[in-house]
Short mmCIF file of C-alpha atoms and ligand atoms in Angstrom, two decimals:
data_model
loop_
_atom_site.label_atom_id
_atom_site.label_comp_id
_atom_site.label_asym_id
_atom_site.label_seq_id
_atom_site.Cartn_x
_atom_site.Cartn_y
_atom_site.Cartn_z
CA UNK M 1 64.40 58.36 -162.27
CA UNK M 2 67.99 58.18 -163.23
CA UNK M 3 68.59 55.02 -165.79
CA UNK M 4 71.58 53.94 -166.10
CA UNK M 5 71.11 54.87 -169.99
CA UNK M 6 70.85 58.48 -169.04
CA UNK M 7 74.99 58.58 -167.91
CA UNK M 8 75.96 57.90 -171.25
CA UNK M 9 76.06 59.99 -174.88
CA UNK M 10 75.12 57.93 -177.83
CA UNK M 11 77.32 59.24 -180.82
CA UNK M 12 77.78 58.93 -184.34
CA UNK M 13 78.62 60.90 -187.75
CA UNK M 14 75.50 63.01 -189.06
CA UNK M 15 74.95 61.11 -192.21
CA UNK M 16 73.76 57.71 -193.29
CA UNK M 17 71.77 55.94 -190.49
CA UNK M 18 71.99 58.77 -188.15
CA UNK M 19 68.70 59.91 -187.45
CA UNK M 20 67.40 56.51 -186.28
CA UNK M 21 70.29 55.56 -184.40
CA UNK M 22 69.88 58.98 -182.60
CA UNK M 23 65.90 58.68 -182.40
CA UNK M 24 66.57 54.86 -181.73
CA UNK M 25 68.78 55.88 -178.04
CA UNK M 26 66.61 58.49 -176.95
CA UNK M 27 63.78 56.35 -176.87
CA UNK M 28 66.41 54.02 -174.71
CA UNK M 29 66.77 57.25 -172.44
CA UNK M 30 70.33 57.72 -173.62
CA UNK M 31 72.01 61.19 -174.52
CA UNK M 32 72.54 61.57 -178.36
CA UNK M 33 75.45 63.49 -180.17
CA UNK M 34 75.41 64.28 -183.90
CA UNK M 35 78.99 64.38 -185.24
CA UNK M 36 78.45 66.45 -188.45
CA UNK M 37 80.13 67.95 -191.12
CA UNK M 38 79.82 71.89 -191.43
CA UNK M 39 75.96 72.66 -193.01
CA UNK M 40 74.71 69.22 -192.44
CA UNK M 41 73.45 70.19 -188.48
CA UNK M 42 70.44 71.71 -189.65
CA UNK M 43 68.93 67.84 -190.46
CA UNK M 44 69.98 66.89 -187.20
CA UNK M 45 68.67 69.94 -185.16
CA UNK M 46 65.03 69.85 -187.44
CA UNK M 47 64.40 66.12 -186.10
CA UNK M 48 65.11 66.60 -182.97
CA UNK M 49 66.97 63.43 -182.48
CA UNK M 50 70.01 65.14 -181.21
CA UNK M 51 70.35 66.46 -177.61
CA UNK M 52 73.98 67.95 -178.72
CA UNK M 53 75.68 68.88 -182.14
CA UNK M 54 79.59 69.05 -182.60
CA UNK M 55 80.58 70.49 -186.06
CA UNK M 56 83.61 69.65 -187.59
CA UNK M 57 85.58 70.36 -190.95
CA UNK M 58 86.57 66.98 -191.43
CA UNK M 59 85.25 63.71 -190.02
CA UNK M 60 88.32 62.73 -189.19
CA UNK M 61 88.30 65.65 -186.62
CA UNK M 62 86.51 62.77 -184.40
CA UNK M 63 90.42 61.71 -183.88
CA UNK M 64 91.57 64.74 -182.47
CA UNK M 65 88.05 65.52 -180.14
CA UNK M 66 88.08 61.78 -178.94
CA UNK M 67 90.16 62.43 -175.76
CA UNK M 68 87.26 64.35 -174.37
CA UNK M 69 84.45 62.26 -175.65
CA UNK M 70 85.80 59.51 -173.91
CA UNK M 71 85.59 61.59 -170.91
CA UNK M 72 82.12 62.26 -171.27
CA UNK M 73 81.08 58.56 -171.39
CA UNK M 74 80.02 58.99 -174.96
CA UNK M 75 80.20 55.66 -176.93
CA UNK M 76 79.65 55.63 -180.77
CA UNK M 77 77.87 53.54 -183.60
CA UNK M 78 79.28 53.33 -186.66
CA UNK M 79 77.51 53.04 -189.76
CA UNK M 80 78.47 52.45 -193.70
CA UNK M 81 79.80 56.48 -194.24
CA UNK M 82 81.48 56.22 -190.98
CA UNK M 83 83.43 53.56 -191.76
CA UNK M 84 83.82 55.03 -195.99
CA UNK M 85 84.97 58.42 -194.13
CA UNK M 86 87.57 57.31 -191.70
CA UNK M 87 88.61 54.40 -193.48
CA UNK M 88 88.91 51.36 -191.48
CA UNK M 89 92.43 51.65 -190.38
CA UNK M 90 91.22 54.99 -188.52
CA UNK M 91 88.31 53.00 -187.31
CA UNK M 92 90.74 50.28 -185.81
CA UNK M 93 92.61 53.02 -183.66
CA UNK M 94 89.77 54.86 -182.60
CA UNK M 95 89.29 54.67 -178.51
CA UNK M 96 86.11 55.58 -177.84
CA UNK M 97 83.75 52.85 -177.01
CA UNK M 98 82.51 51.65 -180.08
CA UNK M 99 79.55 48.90 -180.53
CA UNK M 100 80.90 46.61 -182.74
CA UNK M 101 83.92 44.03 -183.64
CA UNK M 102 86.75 45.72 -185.24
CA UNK M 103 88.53 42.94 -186.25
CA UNK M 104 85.66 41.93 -188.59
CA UNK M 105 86.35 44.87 -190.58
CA UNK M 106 89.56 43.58 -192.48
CA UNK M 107 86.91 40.27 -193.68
CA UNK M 108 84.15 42.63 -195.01
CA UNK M 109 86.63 44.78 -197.13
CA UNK M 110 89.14 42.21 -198.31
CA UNK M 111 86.85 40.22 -201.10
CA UNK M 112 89.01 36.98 -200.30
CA UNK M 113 89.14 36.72 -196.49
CA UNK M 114 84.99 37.72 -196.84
CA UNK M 115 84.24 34.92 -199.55
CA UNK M 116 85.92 32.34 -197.55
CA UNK M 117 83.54 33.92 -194.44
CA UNK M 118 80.28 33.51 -196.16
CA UNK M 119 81.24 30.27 -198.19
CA UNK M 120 82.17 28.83 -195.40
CA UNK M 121 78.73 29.83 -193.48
CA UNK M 122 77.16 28.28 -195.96
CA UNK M 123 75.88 30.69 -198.73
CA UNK M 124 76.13 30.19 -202.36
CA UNK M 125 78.20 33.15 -203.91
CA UNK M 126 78.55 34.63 -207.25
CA UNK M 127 81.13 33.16 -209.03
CA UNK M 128 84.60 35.35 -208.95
CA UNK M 129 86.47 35.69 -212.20
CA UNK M 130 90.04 36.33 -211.64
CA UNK M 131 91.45 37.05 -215.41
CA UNK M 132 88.88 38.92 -217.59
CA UNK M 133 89.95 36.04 -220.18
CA UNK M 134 87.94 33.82 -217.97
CA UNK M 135 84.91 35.51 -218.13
CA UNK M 136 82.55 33.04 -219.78
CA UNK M 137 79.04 34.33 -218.69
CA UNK M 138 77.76 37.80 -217.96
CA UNK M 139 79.30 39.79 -215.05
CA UNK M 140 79.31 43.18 -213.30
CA UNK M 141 82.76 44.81 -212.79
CA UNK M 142 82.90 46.69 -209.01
CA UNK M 143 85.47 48.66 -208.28
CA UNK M 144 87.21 48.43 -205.19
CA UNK M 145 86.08 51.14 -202.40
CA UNK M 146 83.37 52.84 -205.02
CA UNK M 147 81.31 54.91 -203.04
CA UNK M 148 77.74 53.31 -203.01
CA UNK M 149 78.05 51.42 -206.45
CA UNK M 150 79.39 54.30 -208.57
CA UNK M 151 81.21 53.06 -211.68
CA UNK M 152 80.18 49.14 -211.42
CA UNK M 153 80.03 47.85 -215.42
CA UNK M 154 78.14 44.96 -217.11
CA UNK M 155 80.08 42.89 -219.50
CA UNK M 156 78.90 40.49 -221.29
CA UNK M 157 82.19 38.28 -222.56
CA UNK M 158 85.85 39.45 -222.30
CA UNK M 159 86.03 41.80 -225.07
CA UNK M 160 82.58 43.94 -223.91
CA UNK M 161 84.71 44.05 -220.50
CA UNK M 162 87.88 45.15 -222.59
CA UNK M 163 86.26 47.60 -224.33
CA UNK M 164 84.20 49.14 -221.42
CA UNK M 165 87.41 49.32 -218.88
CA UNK M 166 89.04 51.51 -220.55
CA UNK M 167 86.76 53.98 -218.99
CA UNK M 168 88.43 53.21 -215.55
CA UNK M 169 92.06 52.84 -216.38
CA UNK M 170 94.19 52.60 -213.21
CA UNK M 171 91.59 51.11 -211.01
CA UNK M 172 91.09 47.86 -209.21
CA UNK M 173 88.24 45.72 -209.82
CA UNK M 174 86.77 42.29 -209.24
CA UNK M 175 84.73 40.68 -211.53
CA UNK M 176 81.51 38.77 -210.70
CA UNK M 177 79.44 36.46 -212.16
CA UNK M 178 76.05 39.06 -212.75
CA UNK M 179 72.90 37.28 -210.96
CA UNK M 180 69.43 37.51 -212.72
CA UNK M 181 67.18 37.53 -209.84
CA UNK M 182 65.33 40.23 -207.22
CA UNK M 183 67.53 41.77 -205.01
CA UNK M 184 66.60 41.38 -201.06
CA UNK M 185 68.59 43.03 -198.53
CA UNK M 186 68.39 41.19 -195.16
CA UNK M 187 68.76 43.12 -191.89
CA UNK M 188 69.35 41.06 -188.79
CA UNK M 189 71.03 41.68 -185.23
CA UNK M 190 72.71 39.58 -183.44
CA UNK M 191 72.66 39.74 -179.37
CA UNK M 192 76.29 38.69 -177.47
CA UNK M 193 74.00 38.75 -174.19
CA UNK M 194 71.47 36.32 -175.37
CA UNK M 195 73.16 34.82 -178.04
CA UNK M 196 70.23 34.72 -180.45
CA UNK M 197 70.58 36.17 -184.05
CA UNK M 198 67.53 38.45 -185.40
CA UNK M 199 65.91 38.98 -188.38
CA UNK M 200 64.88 42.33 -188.40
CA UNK M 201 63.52 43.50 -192.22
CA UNK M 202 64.50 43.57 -195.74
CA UNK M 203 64.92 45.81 -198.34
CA UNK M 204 65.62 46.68 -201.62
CA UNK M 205 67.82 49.40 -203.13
CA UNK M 206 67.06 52.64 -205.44
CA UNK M 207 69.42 52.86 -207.55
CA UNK M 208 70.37 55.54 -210.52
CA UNK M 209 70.68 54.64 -213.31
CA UNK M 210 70.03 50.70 -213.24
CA UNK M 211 66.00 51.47 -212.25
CA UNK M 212 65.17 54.08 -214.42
CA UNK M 213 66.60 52.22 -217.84
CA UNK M 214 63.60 50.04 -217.68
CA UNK M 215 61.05 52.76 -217.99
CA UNK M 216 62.04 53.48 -221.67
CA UNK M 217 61.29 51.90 -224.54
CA UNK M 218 64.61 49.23 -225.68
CA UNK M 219 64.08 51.81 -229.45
CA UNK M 220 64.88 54.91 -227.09
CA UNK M 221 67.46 52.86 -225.59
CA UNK M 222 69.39 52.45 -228.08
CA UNK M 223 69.32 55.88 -229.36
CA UNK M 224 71.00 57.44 -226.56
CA UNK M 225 75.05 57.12 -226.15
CA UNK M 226 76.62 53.98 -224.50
CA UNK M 227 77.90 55.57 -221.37
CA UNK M 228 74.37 56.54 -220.73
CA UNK M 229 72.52 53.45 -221.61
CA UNK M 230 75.31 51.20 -219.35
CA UNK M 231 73.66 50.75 -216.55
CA UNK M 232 75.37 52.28 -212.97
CA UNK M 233 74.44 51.45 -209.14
CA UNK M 234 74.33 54.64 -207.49
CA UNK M 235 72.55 54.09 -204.07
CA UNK M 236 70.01 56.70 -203.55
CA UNK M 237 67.00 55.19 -201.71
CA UNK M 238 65.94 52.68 -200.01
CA UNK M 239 62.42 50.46 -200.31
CA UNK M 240 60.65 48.47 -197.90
CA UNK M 241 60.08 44.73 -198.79
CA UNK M 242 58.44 42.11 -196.91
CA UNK M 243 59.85 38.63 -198.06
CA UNK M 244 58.20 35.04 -199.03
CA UNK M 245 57.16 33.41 -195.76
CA UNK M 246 58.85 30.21 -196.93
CA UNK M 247 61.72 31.72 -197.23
CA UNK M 248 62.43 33.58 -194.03
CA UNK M 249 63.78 29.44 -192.32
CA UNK M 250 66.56 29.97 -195.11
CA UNK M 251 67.57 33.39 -194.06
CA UNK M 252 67.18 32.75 -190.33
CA UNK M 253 69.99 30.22 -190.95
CA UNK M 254 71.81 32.07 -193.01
CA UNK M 255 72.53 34.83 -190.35
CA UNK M 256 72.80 32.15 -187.79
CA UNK M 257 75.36 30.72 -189.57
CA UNK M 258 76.94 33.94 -190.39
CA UNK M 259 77.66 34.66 -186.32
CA UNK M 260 79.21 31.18 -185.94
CA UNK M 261 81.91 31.29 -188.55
CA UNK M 262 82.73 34.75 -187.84
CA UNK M 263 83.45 33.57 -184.05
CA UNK M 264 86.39 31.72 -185.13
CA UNK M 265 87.90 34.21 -187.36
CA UNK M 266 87.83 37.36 -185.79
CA UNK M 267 87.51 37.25 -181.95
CA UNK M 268 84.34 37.49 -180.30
CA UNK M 269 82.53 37.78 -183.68
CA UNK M 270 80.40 39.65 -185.29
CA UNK M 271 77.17 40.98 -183.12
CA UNK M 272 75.00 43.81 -183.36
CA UNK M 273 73.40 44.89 -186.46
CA UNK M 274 74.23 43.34 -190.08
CA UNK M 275 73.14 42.87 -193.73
CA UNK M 276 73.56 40.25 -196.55
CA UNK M 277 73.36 41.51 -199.61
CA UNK M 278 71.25 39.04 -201.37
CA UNK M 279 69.95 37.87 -204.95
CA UNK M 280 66.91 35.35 -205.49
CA UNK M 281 66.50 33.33 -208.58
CA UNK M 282 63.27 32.31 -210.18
CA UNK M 283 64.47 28.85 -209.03
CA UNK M 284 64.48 30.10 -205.51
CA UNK M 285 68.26 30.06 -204.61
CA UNK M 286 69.61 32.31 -202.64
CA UNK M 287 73.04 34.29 -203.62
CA UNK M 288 75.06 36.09 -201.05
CA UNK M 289 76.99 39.33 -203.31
CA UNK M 290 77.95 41.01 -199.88
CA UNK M 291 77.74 41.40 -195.95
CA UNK M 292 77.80 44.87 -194.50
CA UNK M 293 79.07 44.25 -191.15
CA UNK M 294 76.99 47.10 -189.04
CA UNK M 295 73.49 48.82 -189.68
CA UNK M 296 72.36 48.78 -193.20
CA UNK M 297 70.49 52.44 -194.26
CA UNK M 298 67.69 49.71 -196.05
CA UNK M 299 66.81 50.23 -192.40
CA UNK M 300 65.71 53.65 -192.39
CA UNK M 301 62.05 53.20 -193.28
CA UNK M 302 61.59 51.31 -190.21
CA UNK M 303 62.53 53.76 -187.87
CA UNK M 304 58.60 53.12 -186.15
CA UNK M 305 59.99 49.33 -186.40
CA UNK M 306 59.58 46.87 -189.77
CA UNK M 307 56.80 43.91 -189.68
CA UNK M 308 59.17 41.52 -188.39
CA UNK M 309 60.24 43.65 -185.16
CA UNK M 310 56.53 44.20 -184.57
CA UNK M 311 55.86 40.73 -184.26
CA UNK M 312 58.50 40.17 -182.27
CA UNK M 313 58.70 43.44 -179.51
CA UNK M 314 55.21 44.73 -180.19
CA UNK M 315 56.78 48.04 -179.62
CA UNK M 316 58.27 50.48 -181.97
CA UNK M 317 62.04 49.01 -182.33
CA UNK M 318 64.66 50.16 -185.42
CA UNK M 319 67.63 48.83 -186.01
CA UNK M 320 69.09 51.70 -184.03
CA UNK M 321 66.92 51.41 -180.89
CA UNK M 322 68.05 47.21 -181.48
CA UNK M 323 71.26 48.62 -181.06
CA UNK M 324 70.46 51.27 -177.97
CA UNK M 325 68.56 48.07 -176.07
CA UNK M 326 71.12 46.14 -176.54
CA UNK M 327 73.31 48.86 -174.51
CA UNK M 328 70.88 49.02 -171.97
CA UNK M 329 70.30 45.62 -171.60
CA UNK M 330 74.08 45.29 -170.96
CA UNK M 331 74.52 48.40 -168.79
CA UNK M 332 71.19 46.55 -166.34
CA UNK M 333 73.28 43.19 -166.30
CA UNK M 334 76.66 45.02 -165.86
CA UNK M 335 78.07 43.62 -168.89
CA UNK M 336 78.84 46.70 -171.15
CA UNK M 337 82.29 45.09 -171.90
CA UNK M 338 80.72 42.57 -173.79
CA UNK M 339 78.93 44.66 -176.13
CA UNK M 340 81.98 47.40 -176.42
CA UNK M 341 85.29 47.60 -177.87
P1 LIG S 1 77.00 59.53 -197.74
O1 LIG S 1 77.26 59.80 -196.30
O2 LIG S 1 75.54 59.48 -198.09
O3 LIG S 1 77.79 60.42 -198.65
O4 LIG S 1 77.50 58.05 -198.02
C1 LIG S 1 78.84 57.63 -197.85
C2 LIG S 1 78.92 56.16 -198.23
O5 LIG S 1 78.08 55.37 -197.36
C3 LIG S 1 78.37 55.87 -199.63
O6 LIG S 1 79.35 56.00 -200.60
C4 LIG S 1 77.92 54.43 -199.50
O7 LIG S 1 79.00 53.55 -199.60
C5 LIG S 1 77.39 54.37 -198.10
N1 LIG S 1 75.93 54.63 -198.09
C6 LIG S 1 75.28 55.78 -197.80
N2 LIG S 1 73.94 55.65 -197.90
C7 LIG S 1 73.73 54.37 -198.28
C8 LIG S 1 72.56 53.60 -198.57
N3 LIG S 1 71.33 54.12 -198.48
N4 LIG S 1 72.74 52.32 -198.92
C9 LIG S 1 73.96 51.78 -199.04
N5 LIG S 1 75.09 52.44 -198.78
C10 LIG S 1 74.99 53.72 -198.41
P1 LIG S 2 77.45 46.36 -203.91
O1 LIG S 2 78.31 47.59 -203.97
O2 LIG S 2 78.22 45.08 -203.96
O3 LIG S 2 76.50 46.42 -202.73
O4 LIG S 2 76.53 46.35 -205.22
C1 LIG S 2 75.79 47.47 -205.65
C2 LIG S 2 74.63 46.99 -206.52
O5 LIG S 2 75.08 46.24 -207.65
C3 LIG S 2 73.68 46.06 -205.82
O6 LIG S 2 72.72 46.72 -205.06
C4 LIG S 2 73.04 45.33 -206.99
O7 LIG S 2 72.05 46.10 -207.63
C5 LIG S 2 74.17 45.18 -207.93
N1 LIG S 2 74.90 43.90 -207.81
C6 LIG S 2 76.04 43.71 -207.12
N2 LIG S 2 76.51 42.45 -207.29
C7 LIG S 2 75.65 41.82 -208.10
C8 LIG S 2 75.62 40.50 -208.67
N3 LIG S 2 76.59 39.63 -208.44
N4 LIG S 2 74.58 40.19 -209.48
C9 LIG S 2 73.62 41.10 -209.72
N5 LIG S 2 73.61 42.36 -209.25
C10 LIG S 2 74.61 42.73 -208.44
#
């Protein structure tokens, strides 16, 4: 039988996310194409999850192969290294069909335009400092475009951060209020054909060298240099979680709420798959560090589907088959516009 699915390629870059995103639109009956980078293919080609491999030297080869991808009704799905490898001005001129909102892009990356987002939604941020002279609490120094966490600081007052920036001369930071709590990374998707927002898992990060510190004793701690002892945020894995039952009205709400305010700042919104990046207190509040605007890899461990999109499809569904039904869905109702830019 020829589904509609089956006239179109499912793309993206062979990194991240990939796999399930690939696995996720076969299952949908779709094509797949892995976009990787010269002696990454063999991942691709072992799973199986790609019906077609294009190898490039640079990802941003994807600008000068587009013309013909367009022509073969190939439509792509970006994910967090997409986005960190093309930069988001690239991403914005891109004309291949691409699930997702651009214009959301510029209030994920700019810190202001994205607290003003989620505050506005509704969630309880981190406080911002915007002089380290103002720093009057513990915080953790990011640094602006750092790949995955690499770099990020504690300080404790003004002159720990003084001291410990010197390390990073020349580049720009924000400073944040540090949150004692759990971390709990909240997937959810959110449908422009039915209008309903998703929660679809959580995670929690791996991260080197913040989760191993705790494994030695505070004595062999302080033996070993201060670069070495500061703690860094270097993604490197991702954990499954499932979260308090009371607590999943909260985050339903909080991605609801998410969607609406994003519908009057940037178009049509934001739809499809998306993360916030959250902290819990013992007291039970909920802070809001980050969104990640697209599929979160704290999804990869549910590529057979998490507990949440069990109970809800009964059927193995990932984030990226969320994303390939979606597609479908809209392809069946004739409204692939909606769900495309
Ligand atoms: P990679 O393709 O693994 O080199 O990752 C490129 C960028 O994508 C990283 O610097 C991160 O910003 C982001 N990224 C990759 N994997 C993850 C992950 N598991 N969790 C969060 N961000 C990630
Ligand atoms: P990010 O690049 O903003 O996703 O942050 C990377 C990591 O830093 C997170 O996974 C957390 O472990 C940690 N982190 C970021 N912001 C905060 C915060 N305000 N309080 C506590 N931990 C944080």
């Amino acid at each position: 039988m020829v589904t509609h699915s089956s006239k179109w390629t499912i793309a993206t870059l062979g990194s991240h996310s990939a796999l399930q995103i690939l696995k996720g639109a076969q299952d949908e009956g779709f094509k797949t194409l892995a976009i990787c980078k010269k002696g990454t293919e063999k991942v691709y080609k072992q799973f199986g999850v790609a019906d077609k491999i294009i190898t490039v030297n640079d990802y941003m080869d994807l600008l000068k192969i587009q013309d013909k991808l367009i022509k073969d009704n190939v439509i792509i799905i970006p994910h967090a290294s997409f986005i960190a490898y093309m930069g988001p001005s690239n991403v914005e001129k891109l004309k291949i069909p691409y699930f997702g909102t651009k214009k959301i892009l510029e209030h994920e990356s700019d810190r202001n335009k994205e607290k003003k987002w989620l505050e506005g939604a509704g969630c309880v941020m981190p406080l911002i400092f915007d002089k380290p002279e103002d720093i009057d609490r513990p915080v953790i120094v990011k640094f602006h475009g750092a790949g995955g966490g690499k770099g990020y600081f504690l300080a404790r007052d003004t002159a720990d951060f003084k001291v410990k920036i010197k390390r990073h001369s020349g580049k720009k930071y924000t400073i944040q209020e540090y949150i004692l709590g759990v971390h709990m990374y909240a997937h959810y998707f959110h449908s422009p054909l039915t209008g309903e927002t998703e929660i679809l898992g959580f995670d929690k990060r791996y991260e080197s060298n913040v989760d191993s510190i705790g494994r030695i004793s505070a004595r062999d701690q302080m033996a070993l240099p201060e670069e070495k002892v500061d703690p860094s945020y270097v993604i490197v894995g991702n954990i499954p979680v499932v979260v308090r039952e009371s607590y999943l009205p909260r985050f339903l709400e909080m991605g609801e709420d998410v969607v609406t305010v994003s519908k009057k700042i940037a178009g049509r919104g934001l739809y499809g798959p998306f993360c916030l990046e959250c902290v819990i207190t013992p007291e039970g509040e909920i802070y809001v560090f980050e969104i990640s605007a697209r599929i979160v890899a704290g999804t990869n461990p549910y590529i057979h589907g998490s507990p949440y999109s069990w109970l809800r499809y009964d059927e193995p569904m990932s984030t990226g088959r969320r994303i390939a039904r979606e597609i479908n869905n809209a392809l069946k109702d004739d409204k692939l516009k909606e769900v495309l830019e």
